[in-house]
Coordinates of C-alpha atoms in Angstrom, one line a residue:
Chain A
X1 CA 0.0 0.0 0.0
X2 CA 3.1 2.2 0.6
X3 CA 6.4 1.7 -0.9
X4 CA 9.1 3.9 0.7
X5 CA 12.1 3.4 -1.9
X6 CA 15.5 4.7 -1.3
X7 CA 14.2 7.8 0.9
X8 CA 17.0 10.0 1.8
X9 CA 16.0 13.7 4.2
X10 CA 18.8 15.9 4.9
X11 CA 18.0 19.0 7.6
X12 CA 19.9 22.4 7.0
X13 CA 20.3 25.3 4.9
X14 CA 23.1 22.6 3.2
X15 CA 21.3 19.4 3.6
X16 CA 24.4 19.1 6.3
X17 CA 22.2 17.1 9.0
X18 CA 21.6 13.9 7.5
X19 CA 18.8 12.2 9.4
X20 CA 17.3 9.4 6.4
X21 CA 20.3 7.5 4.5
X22 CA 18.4 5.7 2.0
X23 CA 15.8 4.2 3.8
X24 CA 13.3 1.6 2.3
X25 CA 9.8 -0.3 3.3
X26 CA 7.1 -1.5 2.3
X27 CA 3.6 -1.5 3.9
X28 CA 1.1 -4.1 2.8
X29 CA -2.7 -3.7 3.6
X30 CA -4.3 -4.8 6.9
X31 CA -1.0 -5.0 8.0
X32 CA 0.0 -3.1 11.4
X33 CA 3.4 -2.2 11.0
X34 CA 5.6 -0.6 14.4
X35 CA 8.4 1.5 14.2
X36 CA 10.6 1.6 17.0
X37 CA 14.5 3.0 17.5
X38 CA 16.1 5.1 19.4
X39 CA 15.5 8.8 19.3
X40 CA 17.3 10.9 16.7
X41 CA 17.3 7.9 14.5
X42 CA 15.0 9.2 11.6
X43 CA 11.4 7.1 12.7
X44 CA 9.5 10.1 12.9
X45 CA 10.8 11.6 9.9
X46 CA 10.5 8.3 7.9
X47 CA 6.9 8.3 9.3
X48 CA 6.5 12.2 7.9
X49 CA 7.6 11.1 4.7
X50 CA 4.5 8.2 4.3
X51 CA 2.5 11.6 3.7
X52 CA 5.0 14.0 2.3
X53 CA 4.8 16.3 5.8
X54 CA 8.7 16.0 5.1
X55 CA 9.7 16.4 1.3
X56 CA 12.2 13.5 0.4
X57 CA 15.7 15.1 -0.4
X58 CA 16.0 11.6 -2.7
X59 CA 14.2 8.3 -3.2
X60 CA 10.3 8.1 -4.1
X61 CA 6.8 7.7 -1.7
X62 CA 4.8 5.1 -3.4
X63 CA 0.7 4.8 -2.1
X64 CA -0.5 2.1 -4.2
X65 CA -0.1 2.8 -7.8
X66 CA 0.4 6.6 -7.2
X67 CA 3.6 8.1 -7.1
X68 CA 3.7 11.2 -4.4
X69 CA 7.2 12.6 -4.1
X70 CA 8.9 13.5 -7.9
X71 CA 10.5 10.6 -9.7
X72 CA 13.9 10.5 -8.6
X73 CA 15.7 9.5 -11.8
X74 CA 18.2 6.8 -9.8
X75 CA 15.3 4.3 -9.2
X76 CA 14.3 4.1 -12.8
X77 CA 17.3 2.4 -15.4
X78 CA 15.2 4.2 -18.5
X79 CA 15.7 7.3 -17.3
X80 CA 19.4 6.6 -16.7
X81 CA 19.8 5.4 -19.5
X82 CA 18.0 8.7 -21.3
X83 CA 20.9 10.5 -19.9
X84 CA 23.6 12.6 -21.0
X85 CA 26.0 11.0 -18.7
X86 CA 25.0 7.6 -19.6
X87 CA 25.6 8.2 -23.4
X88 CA 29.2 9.9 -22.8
X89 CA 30.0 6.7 -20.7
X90 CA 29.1 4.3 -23.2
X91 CA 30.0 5.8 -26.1
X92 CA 33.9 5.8 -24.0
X93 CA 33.5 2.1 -24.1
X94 CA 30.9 0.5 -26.2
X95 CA 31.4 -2.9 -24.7
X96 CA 30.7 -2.3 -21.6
X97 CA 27.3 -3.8 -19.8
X98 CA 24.6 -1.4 -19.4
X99 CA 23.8 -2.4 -16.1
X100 CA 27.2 -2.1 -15.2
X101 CA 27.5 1.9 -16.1
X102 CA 24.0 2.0 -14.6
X103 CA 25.2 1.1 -11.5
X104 CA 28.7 2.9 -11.6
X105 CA 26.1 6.1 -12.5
X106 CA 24.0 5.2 -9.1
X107 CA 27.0 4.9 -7.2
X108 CA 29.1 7.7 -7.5
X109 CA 26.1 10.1 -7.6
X110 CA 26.5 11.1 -11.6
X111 CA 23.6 12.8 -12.8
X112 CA 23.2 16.2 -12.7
X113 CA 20.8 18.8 -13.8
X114 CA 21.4 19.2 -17.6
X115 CA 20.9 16.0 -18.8
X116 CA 19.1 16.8 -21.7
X117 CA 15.7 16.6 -23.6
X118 CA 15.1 13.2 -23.6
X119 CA 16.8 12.6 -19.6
X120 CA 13.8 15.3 -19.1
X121 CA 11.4 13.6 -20.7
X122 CA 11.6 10.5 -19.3
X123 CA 11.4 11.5 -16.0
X124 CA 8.4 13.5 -17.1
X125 CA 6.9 10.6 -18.7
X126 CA 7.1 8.8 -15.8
X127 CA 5.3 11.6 -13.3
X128 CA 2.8 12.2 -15.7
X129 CA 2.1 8.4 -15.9
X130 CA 2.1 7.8 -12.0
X131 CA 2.4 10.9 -9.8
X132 CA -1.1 12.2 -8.2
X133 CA -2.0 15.6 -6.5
X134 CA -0.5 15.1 -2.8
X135 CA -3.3 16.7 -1.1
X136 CA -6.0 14.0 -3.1
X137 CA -3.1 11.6 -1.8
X138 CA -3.4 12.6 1.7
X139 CA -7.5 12.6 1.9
X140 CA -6.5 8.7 1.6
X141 CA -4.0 8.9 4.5
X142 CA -5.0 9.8 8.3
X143 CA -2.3 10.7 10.7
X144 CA -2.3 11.0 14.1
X145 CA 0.1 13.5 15.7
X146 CA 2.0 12.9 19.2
X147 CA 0.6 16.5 20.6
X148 CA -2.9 15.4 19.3
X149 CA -3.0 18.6 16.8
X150 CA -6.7 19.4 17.1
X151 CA -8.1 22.3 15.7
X152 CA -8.0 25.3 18.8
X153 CA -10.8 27.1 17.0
X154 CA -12.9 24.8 16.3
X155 CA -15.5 22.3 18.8
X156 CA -15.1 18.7 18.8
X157 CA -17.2 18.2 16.0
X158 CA -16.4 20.9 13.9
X159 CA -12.8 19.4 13.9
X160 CA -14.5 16.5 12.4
X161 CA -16.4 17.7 9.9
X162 CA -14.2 20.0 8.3
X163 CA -11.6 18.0 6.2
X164 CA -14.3 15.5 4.9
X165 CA -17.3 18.4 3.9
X166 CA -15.0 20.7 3.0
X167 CA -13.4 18.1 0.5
X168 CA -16.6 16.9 -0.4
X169 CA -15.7 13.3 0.2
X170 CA -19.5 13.1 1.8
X171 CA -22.4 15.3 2.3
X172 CA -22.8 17.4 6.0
X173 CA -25.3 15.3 6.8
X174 CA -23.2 11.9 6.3
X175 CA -20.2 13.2 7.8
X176 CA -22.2 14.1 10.6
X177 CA -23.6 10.8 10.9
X178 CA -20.8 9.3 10.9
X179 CA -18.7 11.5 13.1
X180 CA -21.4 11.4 15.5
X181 CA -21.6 7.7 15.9
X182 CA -17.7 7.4 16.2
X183 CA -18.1 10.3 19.3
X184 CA -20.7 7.8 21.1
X185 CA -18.1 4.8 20.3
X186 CA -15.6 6.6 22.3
X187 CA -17.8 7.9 24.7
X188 CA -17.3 11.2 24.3
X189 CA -20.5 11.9 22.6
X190 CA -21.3 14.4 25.3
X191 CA -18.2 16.6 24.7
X192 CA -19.4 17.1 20.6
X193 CA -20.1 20.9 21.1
X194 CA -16.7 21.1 23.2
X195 CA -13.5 23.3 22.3
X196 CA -10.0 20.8 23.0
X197 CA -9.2 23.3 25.4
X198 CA -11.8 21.6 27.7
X199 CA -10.6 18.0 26.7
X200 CA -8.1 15.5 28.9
X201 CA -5.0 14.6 26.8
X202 CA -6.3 11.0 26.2
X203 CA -10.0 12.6 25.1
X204 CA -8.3 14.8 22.5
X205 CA -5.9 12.0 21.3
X206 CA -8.8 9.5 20.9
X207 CA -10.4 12.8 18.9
X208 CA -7.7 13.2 16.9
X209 CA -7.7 9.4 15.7
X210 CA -11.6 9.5 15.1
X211 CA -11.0 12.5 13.1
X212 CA -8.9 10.8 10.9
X213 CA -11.3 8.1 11.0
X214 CA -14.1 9.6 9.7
X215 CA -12.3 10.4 6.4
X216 CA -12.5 6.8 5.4
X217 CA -8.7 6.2 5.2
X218 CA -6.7 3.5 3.8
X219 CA -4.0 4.0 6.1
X220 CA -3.4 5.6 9.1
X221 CA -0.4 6.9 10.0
X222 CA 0.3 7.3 14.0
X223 CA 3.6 10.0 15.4
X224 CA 4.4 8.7 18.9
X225 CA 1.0 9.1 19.9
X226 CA 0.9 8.5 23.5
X227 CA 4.3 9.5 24.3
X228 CA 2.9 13.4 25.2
X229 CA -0.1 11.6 27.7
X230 CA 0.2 11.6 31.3
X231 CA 0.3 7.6 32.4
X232 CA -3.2 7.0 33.2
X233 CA -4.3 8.0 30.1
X234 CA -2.4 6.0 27.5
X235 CA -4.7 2.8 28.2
X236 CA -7.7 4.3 26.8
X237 CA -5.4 5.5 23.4
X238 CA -3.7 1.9 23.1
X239 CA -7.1 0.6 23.3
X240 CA -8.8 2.3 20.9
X241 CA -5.5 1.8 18.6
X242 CA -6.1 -1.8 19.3
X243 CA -9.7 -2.3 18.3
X244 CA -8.6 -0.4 14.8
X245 CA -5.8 -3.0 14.5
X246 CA -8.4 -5.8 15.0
X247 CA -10.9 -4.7 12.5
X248 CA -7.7 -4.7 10.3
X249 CA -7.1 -1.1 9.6
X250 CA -3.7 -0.5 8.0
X251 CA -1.4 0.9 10.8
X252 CA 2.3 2.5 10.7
X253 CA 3.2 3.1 14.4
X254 CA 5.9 5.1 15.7
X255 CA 6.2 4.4 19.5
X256 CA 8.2 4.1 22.6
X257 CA 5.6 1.9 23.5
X258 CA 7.2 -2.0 23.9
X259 CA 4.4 -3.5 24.9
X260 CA 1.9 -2.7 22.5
X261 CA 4.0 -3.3 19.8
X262 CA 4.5 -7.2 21.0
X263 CA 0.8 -7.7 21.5
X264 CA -0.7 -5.3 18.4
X265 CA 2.4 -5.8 15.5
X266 CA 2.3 -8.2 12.3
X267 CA 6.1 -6.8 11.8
X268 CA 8.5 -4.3 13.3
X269 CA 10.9 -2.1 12.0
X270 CA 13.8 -0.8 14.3
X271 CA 15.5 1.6 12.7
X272 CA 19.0 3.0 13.6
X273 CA 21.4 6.3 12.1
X274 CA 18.7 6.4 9.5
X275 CA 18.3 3.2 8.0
X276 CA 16.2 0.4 9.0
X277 CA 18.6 -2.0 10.4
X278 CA 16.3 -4.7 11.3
X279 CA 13.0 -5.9 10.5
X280 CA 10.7 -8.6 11.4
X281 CA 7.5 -10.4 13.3
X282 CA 8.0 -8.7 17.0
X283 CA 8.7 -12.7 18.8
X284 CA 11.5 -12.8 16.9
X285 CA 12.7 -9.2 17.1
X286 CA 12.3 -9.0 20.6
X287 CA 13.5 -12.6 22.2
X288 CA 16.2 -13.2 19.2
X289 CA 17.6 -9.4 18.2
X290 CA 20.0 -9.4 15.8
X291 CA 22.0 -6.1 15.4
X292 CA 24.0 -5.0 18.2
X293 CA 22.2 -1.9 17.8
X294 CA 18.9 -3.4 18.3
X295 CA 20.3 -5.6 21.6
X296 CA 21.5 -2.6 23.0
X297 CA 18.6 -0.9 22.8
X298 CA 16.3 -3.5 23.9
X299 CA 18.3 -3.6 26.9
X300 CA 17.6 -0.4 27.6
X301 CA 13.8 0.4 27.1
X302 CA 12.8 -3.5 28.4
Chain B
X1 CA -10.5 80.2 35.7
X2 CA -14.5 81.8 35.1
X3 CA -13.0 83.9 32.9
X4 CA -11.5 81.5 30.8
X5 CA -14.4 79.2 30.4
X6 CA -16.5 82.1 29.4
X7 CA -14.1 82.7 27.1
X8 CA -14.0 79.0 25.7
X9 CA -17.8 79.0 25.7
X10 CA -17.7 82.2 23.2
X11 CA -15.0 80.3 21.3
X12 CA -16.9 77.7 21.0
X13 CA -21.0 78.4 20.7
X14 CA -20.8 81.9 19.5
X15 CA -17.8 82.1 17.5
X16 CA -19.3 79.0 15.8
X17 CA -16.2 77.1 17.1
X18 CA -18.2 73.9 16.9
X19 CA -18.8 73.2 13.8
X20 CA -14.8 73.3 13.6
X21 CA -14.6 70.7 15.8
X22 CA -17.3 68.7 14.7
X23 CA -15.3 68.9 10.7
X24 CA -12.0 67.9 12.7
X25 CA -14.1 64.8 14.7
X26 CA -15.0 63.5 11.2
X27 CA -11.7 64.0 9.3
X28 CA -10.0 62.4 12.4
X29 CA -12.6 60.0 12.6
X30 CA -12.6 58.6 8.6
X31 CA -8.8 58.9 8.5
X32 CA -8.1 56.6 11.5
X33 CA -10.7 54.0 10.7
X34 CA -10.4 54.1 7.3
X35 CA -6.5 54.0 7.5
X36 CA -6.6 51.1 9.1
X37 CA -9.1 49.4 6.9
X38 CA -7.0 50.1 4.4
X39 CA -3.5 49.2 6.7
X40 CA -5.7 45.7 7.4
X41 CA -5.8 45.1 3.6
X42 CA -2.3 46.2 2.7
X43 CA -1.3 44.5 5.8
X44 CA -2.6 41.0 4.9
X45 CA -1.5 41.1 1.3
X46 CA 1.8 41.9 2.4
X47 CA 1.9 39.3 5.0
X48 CA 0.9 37.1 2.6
X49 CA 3.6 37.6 0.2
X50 CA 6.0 37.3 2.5
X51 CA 4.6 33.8 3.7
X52 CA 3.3 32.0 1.3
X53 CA 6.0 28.8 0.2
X54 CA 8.7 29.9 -1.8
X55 CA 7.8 27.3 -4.5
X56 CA 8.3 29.8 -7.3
X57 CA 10.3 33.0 -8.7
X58 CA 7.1 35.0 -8.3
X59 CA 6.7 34.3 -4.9
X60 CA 9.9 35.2 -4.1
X61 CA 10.0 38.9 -6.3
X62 CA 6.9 39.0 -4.7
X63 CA 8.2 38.6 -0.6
X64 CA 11.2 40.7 -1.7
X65 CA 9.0 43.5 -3.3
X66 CA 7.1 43.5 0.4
X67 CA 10.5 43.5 2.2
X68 CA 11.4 46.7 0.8
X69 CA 7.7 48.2 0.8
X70 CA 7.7 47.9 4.6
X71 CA 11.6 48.6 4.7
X72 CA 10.2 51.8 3.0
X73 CA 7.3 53.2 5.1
X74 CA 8.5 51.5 8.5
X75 CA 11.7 53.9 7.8
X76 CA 10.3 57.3 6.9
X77 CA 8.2 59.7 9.3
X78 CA 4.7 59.5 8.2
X79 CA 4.6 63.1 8.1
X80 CA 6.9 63.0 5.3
X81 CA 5.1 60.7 3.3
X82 CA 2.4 62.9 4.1
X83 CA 4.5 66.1 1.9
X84 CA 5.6 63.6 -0.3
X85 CA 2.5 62.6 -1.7
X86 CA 0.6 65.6 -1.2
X87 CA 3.6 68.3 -2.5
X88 CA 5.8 65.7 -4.7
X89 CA 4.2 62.6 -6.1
X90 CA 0.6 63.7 -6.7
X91 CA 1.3 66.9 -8.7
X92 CA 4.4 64.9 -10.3
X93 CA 1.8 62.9 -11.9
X94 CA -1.2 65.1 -12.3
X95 CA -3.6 63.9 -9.0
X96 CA -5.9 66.0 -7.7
X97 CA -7.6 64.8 -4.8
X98 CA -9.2 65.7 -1.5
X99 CA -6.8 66.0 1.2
X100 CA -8.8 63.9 3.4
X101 CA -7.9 61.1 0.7
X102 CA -4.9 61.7 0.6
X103 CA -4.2 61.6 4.4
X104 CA -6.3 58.1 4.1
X105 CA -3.9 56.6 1.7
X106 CA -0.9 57.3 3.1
X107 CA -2.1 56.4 6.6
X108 CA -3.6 53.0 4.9
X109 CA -0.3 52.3 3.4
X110 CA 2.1 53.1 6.2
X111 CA -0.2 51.6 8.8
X112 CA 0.1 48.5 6.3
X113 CA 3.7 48.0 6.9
X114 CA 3.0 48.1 10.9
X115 CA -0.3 45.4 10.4
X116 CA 1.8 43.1 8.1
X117 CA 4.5 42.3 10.2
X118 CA 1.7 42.1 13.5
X119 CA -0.2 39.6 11.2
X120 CA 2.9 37.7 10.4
X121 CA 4.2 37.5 14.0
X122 CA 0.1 36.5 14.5
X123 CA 0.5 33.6 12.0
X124 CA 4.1 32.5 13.4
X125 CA 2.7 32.0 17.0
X126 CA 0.2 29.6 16.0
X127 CA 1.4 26.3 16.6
X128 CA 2.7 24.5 13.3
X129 CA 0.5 21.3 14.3
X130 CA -2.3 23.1 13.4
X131 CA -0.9 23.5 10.1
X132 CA 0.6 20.1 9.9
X133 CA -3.3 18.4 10.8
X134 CA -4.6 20.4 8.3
X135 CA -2.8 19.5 5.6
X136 CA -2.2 15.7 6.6
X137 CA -6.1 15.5 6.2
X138 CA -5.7 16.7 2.9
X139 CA -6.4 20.2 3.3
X140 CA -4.4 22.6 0.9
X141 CA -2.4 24.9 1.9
X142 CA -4.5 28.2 1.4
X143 CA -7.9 26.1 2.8
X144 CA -5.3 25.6 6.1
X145 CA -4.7 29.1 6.7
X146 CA -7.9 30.4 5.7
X147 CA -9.8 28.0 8.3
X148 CA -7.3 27.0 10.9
X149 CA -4.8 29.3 11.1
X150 CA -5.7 32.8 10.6
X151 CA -9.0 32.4 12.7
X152 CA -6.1 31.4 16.0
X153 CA -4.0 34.2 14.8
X154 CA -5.8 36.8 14.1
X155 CA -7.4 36.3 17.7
X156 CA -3.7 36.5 19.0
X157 CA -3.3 40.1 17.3
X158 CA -6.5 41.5 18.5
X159 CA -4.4 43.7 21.4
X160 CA -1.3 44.5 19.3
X161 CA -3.7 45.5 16.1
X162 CA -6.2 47.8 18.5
X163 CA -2.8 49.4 20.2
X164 CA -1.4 50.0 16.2
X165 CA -5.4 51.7 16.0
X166 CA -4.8 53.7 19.0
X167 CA -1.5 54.9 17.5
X168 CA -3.2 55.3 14.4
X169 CA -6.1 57.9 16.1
X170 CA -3.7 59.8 17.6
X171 CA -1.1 60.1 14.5
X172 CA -3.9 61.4 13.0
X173 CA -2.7 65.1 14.2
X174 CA -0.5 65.5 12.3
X175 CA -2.4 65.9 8.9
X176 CA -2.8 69.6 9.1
X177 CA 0.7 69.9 7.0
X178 CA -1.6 69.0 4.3
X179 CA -3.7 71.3 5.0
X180 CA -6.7 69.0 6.7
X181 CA -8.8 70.1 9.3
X182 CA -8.8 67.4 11.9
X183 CA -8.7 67.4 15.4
X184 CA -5.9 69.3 16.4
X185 CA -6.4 71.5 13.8
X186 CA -9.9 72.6 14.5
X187 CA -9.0 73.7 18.3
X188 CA -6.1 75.2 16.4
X189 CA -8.5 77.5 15.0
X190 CA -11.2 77.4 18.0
X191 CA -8.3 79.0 19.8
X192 CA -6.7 81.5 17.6
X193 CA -10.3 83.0 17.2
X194 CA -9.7 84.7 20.4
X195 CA -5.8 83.9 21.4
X196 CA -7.0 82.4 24.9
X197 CA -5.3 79.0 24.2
X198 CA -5.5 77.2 27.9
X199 CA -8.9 75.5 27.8
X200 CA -9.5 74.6 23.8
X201 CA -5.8 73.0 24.2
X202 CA -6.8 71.2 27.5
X203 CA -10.1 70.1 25.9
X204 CA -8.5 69.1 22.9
X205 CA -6.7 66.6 25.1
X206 CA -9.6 65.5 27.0
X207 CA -11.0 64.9 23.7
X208 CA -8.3 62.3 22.6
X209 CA -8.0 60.3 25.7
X210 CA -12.0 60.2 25.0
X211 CA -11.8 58.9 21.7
X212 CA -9.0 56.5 23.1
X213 CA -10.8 55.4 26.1
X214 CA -13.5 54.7 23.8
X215 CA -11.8 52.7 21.3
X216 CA -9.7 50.6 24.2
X217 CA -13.4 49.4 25.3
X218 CA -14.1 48.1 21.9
X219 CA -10.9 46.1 21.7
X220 CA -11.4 44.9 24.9
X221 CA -15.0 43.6 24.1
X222 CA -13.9 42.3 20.5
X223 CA -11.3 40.7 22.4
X224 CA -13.4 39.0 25.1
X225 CA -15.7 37.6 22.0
X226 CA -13.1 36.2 20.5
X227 CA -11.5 34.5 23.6
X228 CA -15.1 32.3 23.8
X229 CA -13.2 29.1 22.5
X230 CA -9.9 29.3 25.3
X231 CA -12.4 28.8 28.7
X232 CA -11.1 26.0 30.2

């Protein structure tokens, strides 16, 4: 459902802070996929790339068939190929493999901005083909932020209602249908006409996951979501996260969480200095860790 | 100090030294508010251009061209805009408008420099989660602002804007260089009809901490409406 492939995010004026270094993963549907690592080592970012709150410096965001970040021309031979570079190289020895310059091109970094028409083209060919409006991509997304991100000026419901009427994915009336009976699922039915300002932490987190739940996504993407909660309130947002998990929503979690992820993952990633440096079903990735990095931290959060 | 009120009153009733000050009231009166209708409009636009993403080059001439507008107007006396466009650039290209007009624009424009960089400190202390949730629901960028963000912010400038207003009113004074009759001007006159200056000066005062008070009572009750959604 989401393909990250070969994302790289560099911070600074420079691109000098280097916090994604080539990062790929895959998220299939119904699957509920946790992130773990320690802090500083890119899962928040990598989650902020899923929906393009963080531009890519390199590497492509896949969702489904749609391509959301612009084609990055190492991923795609053809457009090599198409290049100026490319043709220089093998005209300098015709017998060389293609794949071979290919990869020489990949590895040293080779293309640069005047490749010419046809370099241009293909890359164009390629956006035009696949690449989608990122805001039409995003309707399909929810995310849930760690500091809940409700909407100060407006109520409960009105935070609702405003992304899916305004966006005309359903009439007022549906919407409001629908976000009333989520409300009355949570049992907060009675705080509807409510600002946040009046809400606990764990009320407005549980809002902020019904409001992306009312958009009808495909995915939901979740930031550390209980890691800004006082104790006593993460419960109530695990549980609620744990009912979506059974009735097979598509999850990507980023959390500090240890617990939940053993009982709620089909697979974790832990990621480390920006890569994800191990991966797999959360029995095997907590009882039998591989990477030193991943035994070291285990040691310390379990 | 009988003496002197009698004299006011003569200033004022007899000598017809009311309908002076009634002239000024309204000059004073449209130029403040309407200057800052005017510096609201300015102000936003401005704002704007200065934060929308710099996707594009037009974006950018257009956040540089605001950088030196306010650069401009925040670094000359408004009274010397005031000559300016009333002695220089007007008759320089053949305008010939009332004063009053005149005195609006300029105090629109300059006042637009102030309001911009109020709104854009307004928009900066709103929380960029807001912006973030709006656009992760699929939200574009100017539906974001227009819904989320400017509603918080604008609630956040409410005091700073009604202080640039006060500033504004009393500015104001300064328009008889060109020749307007506001305020100022009219107990000018009230008080050279007779050269007893004491009380049209002192009621002249009382008349600007009047206008003052009142406006401070108006942001405060704009203010308190706007504060609904913050009871905790």
């Amino acid at each position: 459902m989401i393909s990250v492939k070969n994302v790289y995010k560099n911070f600074g004026p420079k691109g000098e802070i280097k916090v994604l270094s080539g990062t790929s993963c895959e998220i299939k549907k119904g699957e509920q996929v946790v992130i773990i690592g320690p802090s500083g080592s890119g899962k928040s970012t990598m989650l902020r790339c899923m929906n393009l709150l963080e531009e890519p410096t390199y590497g492509e965001v896949w969702l489904g068939d749609s391509l959301l970040t612009p084609a990055d021309p190492y991923l795609h031979p053809e457009v090599i190929m198409a290049s100026k570079t490319f043709e220089k190289m093998k005209n300098a020895d015709p017998d060389r493999e293609d794949a071979d310059i290919i990869a020489e091109i990949k590895a040293k970094d080779l293309l640069k901005k005047h490749e010419g028409k046809a370099y241009r083209a293909a890359l164009k060919a390629i956006e035009l083909e696949s690449r989608i409006d990122i805001n039409l991509a995003r309707q399909r997304m929810g995310m849930v932020f760690q500091h809940f991100n409700l909407f100060n000026n407006l109520t409960v419901l009105q935070n609702m209602l405003l992304a899916p009427v305004k966006l005309k994915i359903m009439s007022k009336e549906e919407a409001e249908e629908k976000a009333l009976a989520l409300l009355e699922r949570i049992g907060l039915l009675d705080k509807k006409d409510e600002y946040p300002s009046k809400l606990s932490g764990g009320q407005k987190q549980r809002v902020a996951i019904i409001r992306a739940l009312v958009m009808n996504p495909e995915v939901i993407l979740f930031d550390e979501p209980t890691s800004a909660l006082d104790p006593e309130m993460v419960g109530e947002v695990l549980d609620l996260m744990k009912q979506l998990a059974e009735e097979g929503m598509t999850m990507v979690i980023v959390t500090h969480e240890m617990g939940f992820a053993r009982e709620v993952a089909d697979r974790v990633l832990f990621m480390a200095d920006g890569v994800i440096a191990e991966e797999g079903p959360p029995e095997e990735l907590f009882t039998n860790p591989q990477n030193p990095r991943l035994q070291q931290f285990l040691q310390k959060v379990l | 100090m009988s003496t002197a009120w009698n004299t006011f009153y003569r200033q004022f009733f007899e000598l017809e030294g009311y309908k002076n000050f009634l002239v000024g009231l309204e000059h004073t009166a449209i130029i403040a508010v309407c200057g800052l209708l005017l510096g609201l409009i300015v102000g936003c636009l401005l704002a704007t251009c200065q934060m929308l993403p710099k996707t594009n080059g037009l974006i950018k001439a257009l956040s540089k061209a605001a950088d030196v507008y306010i650069a401009l107007f925040r670094g000359t006396p408004m009274v010397v805009q005031l000559l300016l466009i009333h002695f220089v650039i007007f008759p320089a290209i053949g305008i010939n408008i009332d004063s009053v007009i005149e005195a609006v624009l300029v105090f629109g424009l300059n006042s637009g420099a102030y309001v911009s960089e109020i709104m854009r400190g307004g928009i900066l202390s709103v929380d960029i989660g807001q912006t973030e949730a709006g656009r992760a629901l699929g939200l574009t960028y100017g539906q974001t602002m227009l819904r989320i963000v400017l509603p918080q912010a604008i609630k956040n400038v409410v005091p700073t804007l009604g202080n640039e207003f006060i500033t504004l009113l009393k500015e104001t004074s300064v328009v008889s260089f060109i020749a307007v009759v506001d305020l100022t001007k009219a107990f000018q006159n009230i008080a050279n009809s007779t050269y007893e200056y004491i009380i049209p000066y002192l009621v002249l005062a009382l008349s600007y901490l009047v206008l003052v008070l009142l406006v401070t009572g108006l942001i405060r009750l704009v203010e308190r409406r706007l504060r609904a959604s913050d009871k905790r």
